[in-house]
Amino acid sequence: MSVELNHSNTSFLDDILECIENEDAQRVYPLLEHLPDINAVHPELGIGVIHAAAAIPCTRFTRDLFRNLIKWNVDVNSTTGEGYSPLDIAVSNDRLQTTKFLIKHGAQPTDRFYPDQHQQEPQILLT
């Protein structure tokens, strides 16, 4: 379940999303530790931390970030304001390693990309 932040926390989440985009590990972890809800969704952008991470290329930064997000009980099936899951974002951005990681940690496919093969398509991605 995604929780929307109030306006006073919006700039805080802006900073976190910027750190993720820039792969700034030094700044992102202290900020994440103070985020009231790891599943929070930016009220204007409609995305959360896991959605931003799913969109960027898989690097050491990204792998470490995902491991920490899982430790902090991030919802791997949370959706953006437009209904996209982290798995949808990873698949649409051709992030195979991220896709595999998300599936391994419980991400479920949505009808957005796999309407006829609800449980089959991600398995094809893993072969």
PDB file of C-alpha atoms in Angstrom:
ATOM      1  CA  MET A   1       0.000   0.000   0.000  1.00  0.00           C
ATOM      2  CA  SER A   2       1.381   3.403  -0.976  1.00  0.00           C
ATOM      3  CA  VAL A   3       1.065   6.356   1.348  1.00  0.00           C
ATOM      4  CA  GLU A   4       1.057   9.893   0.015  1.00  0.00           C
ATOM      5  CA  LEU A   5       3.291  12.388   1.808  1.00  0.00           C
ATOM      6  CA  ASN A   6       2.002  15.751   2.897  1.00  0.00           C
ATOM      7  CA  HIS A   7       3.435  18.927   1.390  1.00  0.00           C
ATOM      8  CA  SER A   8       5.888  19.537   4.231  1.00  0.00           C
ATOM      9  CA  ASN A   9       7.654  16.273   3.342  1.00  0.00           C
ATOM     10  CA  THR A  10       7.570  16.764  -0.431  1.00  0.00           C
ATOM     11  CA  SER A  11      10.928  18.534  -0.675  1.00  0.00           C
ATOM     12  CA  PHE A  12      12.460  15.800   1.494  1.00  0.00           C
ATOM     13  CA  LEU A  13      11.289  13.157  -0.980  1.00  0.00           C
ATOM     14  CA  ASP A  14      12.449  15.395  -3.850  1.00  0.00           C
ATOM     15  CA  ASP A  15      15.960  15.225  -2.377  1.00  0.00           C
ATOM     16  CA  ILE A  16      15.786  11.432  -2.099  1.00  0.00           C
ATOM     17  CA  LEU A  17      14.584  11.009  -5.681  1.00  0.00           C
ATOM     18  CA  GLU A  18      17.353  13.328  -6.902  1.00  0.00           C
ATOM     19  CA  CYS A  19      19.944  11.265  -5.007  1.00  0.00           C
ATOM     20  CA  ILE A  20      18.621   8.088  -6.624  1.00  0.00           C
ATOM     21  CA  GLU A  21      18.711   9.633 -10.088  1.00  0.00           C
ATOM     22  CA  ASN A  22      22.302  10.791  -9.489  1.00  0.00           C
ATOM     23  CA  GLU A  23      23.302   7.550  -7.712  1.00  0.00           C
ATOM     24  CA  ASP A  24      24.459   9.543  -4.695  1.00  0.00           C
ATOM     25  CA  ALA A  25      24.877   6.833  -2.047  1.00  0.00           C
ATOM     26  CA  GLN A  26      26.488   9.205   0.437  1.00  0.00           C
ATOM     27  CA  ARG A  27      23.393  11.386   0.639  1.00  0.00           C
ATOM     28  CA  VAL A  28      20.578   8.943  -0.079  1.00  0.00           C
ATOM     29  CA  TYR A  29      20.958   6.562   2.868  1.00  0.00           C
ATOM     30  CA  PRO A  30      20.839   9.181   5.641  1.00  0.00           C
ATOM     31  CA  LEU A  31      17.776  10.678   3.939  1.00  0.00           C
ATOM     32  CA  LEU A  32      16.072   7.286   3.567  1.00  0.00           C
ATOM     33  CA  GLU A  33      16.626   6.512   7.241  1.00  0.00           C
ATOM     34  CA  HIS A  34      14.533   9.566   8.104  1.00  0.00           C
ATOM     35  CA  LEU A  35      11.770   8.991   5.552  1.00  0.00           C
ATOM     36  CA  PRO A  36       8.561   8.523   7.577  1.00  0.00           C
ATOM     37  CA  ASP A  37       7.307   5.756   5.268  1.00  0.00           C
ATOM     38  CA  ILE A  38       9.541   3.843   2.835  1.00  0.00           C
ATOM     39  CA  ASN A  39       6.458   3.287   0.634  1.00  0.00           C
ATOM     40  CA  ALA A  40       5.532   6.972   0.474  1.00  0.00           C
ATOM     41  CA  VAL A  41       4.489   8.352  -2.901  1.00  0.00           C
ATOM     42  CA  HIS A  42       5.414  11.864  -3.996  1.00  0.00           C
ATOM     43  CA  PRO A  43       2.126  13.816  -4.097  1.00  0.00           C
ATOM     44  CA  GLU A  44       2.960  15.609  -7.342  1.00  0.00           C
ATOM     45  CA  LEU A  45       5.140  13.094  -9.202  1.00  0.00           C
ATOM     46  CA  GLY A  46       3.132  10.053  -8.138  1.00  0.00           C
ATOM     47  CA  ILE A  47       6.227   7.884  -7.614  1.00  0.00           C
ATOM     48  CA  GLY A  48       8.004   6.412  -4.636  1.00  0.00           C
ATOM     49  CA  VAL A  49      11.567   5.434  -3.904  1.00  0.00           C
ATOM     50  CA  ILE A  50      11.224   1.941  -5.373  1.00  0.00           C
ATOM     51  CA  HIS A  51       9.718   3.300  -8.600  1.00  0.00           C
ATOM     52  CA  ALA A  52      12.647   5.672  -9.078  1.00  0.00           C
ATOM     53  CA  ALA A  53      15.105   2.856  -8.395  1.00  0.00           C
ATOM     54  CA  ALA A  54      13.372   0.551 -10.888  1.00  0.00           C
ATOM     55  CA  ALA A  55      13.820   3.101 -13.676  1.00  0.00           C
ATOM     56  CA  ILE A  56      17.583   3.607 -13.471  1.00  0.00           C
ATOM     57  CA  PRO A  57      20.250   1.280 -14.900  1.00  0.00           C
ATOM     58  CA  CYS A  58      21.338  -1.583 -12.669  1.00  0.00           C
ATOM     59  CA  THR A  59      24.650  -0.616 -11.087  1.00  0.00           C
ATOM     60  CA  ARG A  60      26.267  -1.402  -7.754  1.00  0.00           C
ATOM     61  CA  PHE A  61      24.393   1.594  -6.341  1.00  0.00           C
ATOM     62  CA  THR A  62      21.062   0.242  -7.573  1.00  0.00           C
ATOM     63  CA  ARG A  63      21.703  -3.286  -6.294  1.00  0.00           C
ATOM     64  CA  ASP A  64      22.682  -1.958  -2.853  1.00  0.00           C
ATOM     65  CA  LEU A  65      19.673   0.350  -2.815  1.00  0.00           C
ATOM     66  CA  PHE A  66      17.270  -2.490  -3.640  1.00  0.00           C
ATOM     67  CA  ARG A  67      18.813  -4.726  -0.954  1.00  0.00           C
ATOM     68  CA  ASN A  68      18.303  -1.977   1.610  1.00  0.00           C
ATOM     69  CA  LEU A  69      14.775  -1.228   0.446  1.00  0.00           C
ATOM     70  CA  ILE A  70      13.890  -4.910   0.865  1.00  0.00           C
ATOM     71  CA  LYS A  71      15.419  -4.877   4.378  1.00  0.00           C
ATOM     72  CA  TRP A  72      13.263  -1.847   5.175  1.00  0.00           C
ATOM     73  CA  ASN A  73      10.130  -3.712   3.986  1.00  0.00           C
ATOM     74  CA  VAL A  74       9.433  -1.746   0.840  1.00  0.00           C
ATOM     75  CA  ASP A  75       6.315  -2.903  -0.996  1.00  0.00           C
ATOM     76  CA  VAL A  76       7.633  -4.381  -4.273  1.00  0.00           C
ATOM     77  CA  ASN A  77       4.080  -4.305  -5.650  1.00  0.00           C
ATOM     78  CA  SER A  78       3.261  -0.682  -4.819  1.00  0.00           C
ATOM     79  CA  THR A  79       1.962   1.389  -7.700  1.00  0.00           C
ATOM     80  CA  THR A  80       2.595   4.886  -8.964  1.00  0.00           C
ATOM     81  CA  GLY A  81      -0.152   7.450  -9.279  1.00  0.00           C
ATOM     82  CA  GLU A  82      -0.688   6.111 -12.806  1.00  0.00           C
ATOM     83  CA  GLY A  83      -0.881   2.484 -11.680  1.00  0.00           C
ATOM     84  CA  TYR A  84       2.608   1.280 -12.666  1.00  0.00           C
ATOM     85  CA  SER A  85       4.375  -1.187 -10.386  1.00  0.00           C
ATOM     86  CA  PRO A  86       8.164  -1.287  -9.970  1.00  0.00           C
ATOM     87  CA  LEU A  87       8.120  -4.439 -12.127  1.00  0.00           C
ATOM     88  CA  ASP A  88       6.209  -2.601 -14.875  1.00  0.00           C
ATOM     89  CA  ILE A  89       8.805   0.172 -14.774  1.00  0.00           C
ATOM     90  CA  ALA A  90      11.762  -2.230 -14.848  1.00  0.00           C
ATOM     91  CA  VAL A  91      10.310  -4.209 -17.772  1.00  0.00           C
ATOM     92  CA  SER A  92       9.396  -1.106 -19.781  1.00  0.00           C
ATOM     93  CA  ASN A  93      12.940   0.252 -19.302  1.00  0.00           C
ATOM     94  CA  ASP A  94      14.608  -3.067 -20.236  1.00  0.00           C
ATOM     95  CA  ARG A  95      16.113  -3.469 -16.762  1.00  0.00           C
ATOM     96  CA  LEU A  96      16.550  -7.258 -16.815  1.00  0.00           C
ATOM     97  CA  GLN A  97      18.615  -7.526 -13.605  1.00  0.00           C
ATOM     98  CA  THR A  98      16.163  -5.299 -11.759  1.00  0.00           C
ATOM     99  CA  THR A  99      13.257  -7.331 -13.144  1.00  0.00           C
ATOM    100  CA  LYS A 100      14.837 -10.552 -11.878  1.00  0.00           C
ATOM    101  CA  PHE A 101      15.519  -9.022  -8.463  1.00  0.00           C
ATOM    102  CA  LEU A 102      11.955  -7.753  -8.108  1.00  0.00           C
ATOM    103  CA  ILE A 103      10.436 -11.104  -9.094  1.00  0.00           C
ATOM    104  CA  LYS A 104      12.762 -12.918  -6.692  1.00  0.00           C
ATOM    105  CA  HIS A 105      11.468 -10.663  -3.918  1.00  0.00           C
ATOM    106  CA  GLY A 106       7.777 -11.125  -4.629  1.00  0.00           C
ATOM    107  CA  ALA A 107       6.890  -8.651  -7.368  1.00  0.00           C
ATOM    108  CA  GLN A 108       3.800  -9.779  -9.238  1.00  0.00           C
ATOM    109  CA  PRO A 109       3.092  -8.965 -12.887  1.00  0.00           C
ATOM    110  CA  THR A 110       0.164  -6.704 -13.644  1.00  0.00           C
ATOM    111  CA  ASP A 111      -2.245  -6.799 -16.556  1.00  0.00           C
ATOM    112  CA  ARG A 112      -0.587  -3.646 -17.891  1.00  0.00           C
ATOM    113  CA  PHE A 113       2.135  -5.601 -19.718  1.00  0.00           C
ATOM    114  CA  TYR A 114       0.924  -9.197 -19.544  1.00  0.00           C
ATOM    115  CA  PRO A 115      -2.858  -9.198 -20.075  1.00  0.00           C
ATOM    116  CA  ASP A 116      -3.047 -12.690 -21.596  1.00  0.00           C
ATOM    117  CA  GLN A 117      -0.211 -14.425 -19.776  1.00  0.00           C
ATOM    118  CA  HIS A 118      -0.565 -13.030 -16.280  1.00  0.00           C
ATOM    119  CA  GLN A 119       1.968 -15.313 -14.586  1.00  0.00           C
ATOM    120  CA  GLN A 120       3.927 -16.518 -17.601  1.00  0.00           C
ATOM    121  CA  GLU A 121       5.630 -13.453 -19.090  1.00  0.00           C
ATOM    122  CA  PRO A 122       8.043 -12.645 -16.226  1.00  0.00           C
ATOM    123  CA  GLN A 123       9.216 -16.261 -16.271  1.00  0.00           C
ATOM    124  CA  ILE A 124      10.093 -15.830 -19.953  1.00  0.00           C
ATOM    125  CA  LEU A 125      12.193 -12.813 -18.962  1.00  0.00           C
ATOM    126  CA  LEU A 126      14.182 -14.974 -16.568  1.00  0.00           C
ATOM    127  CA  THR A 127      15.313 -17.497 -19.172  1.00  0.00           C
TER     128      THR A 127
END
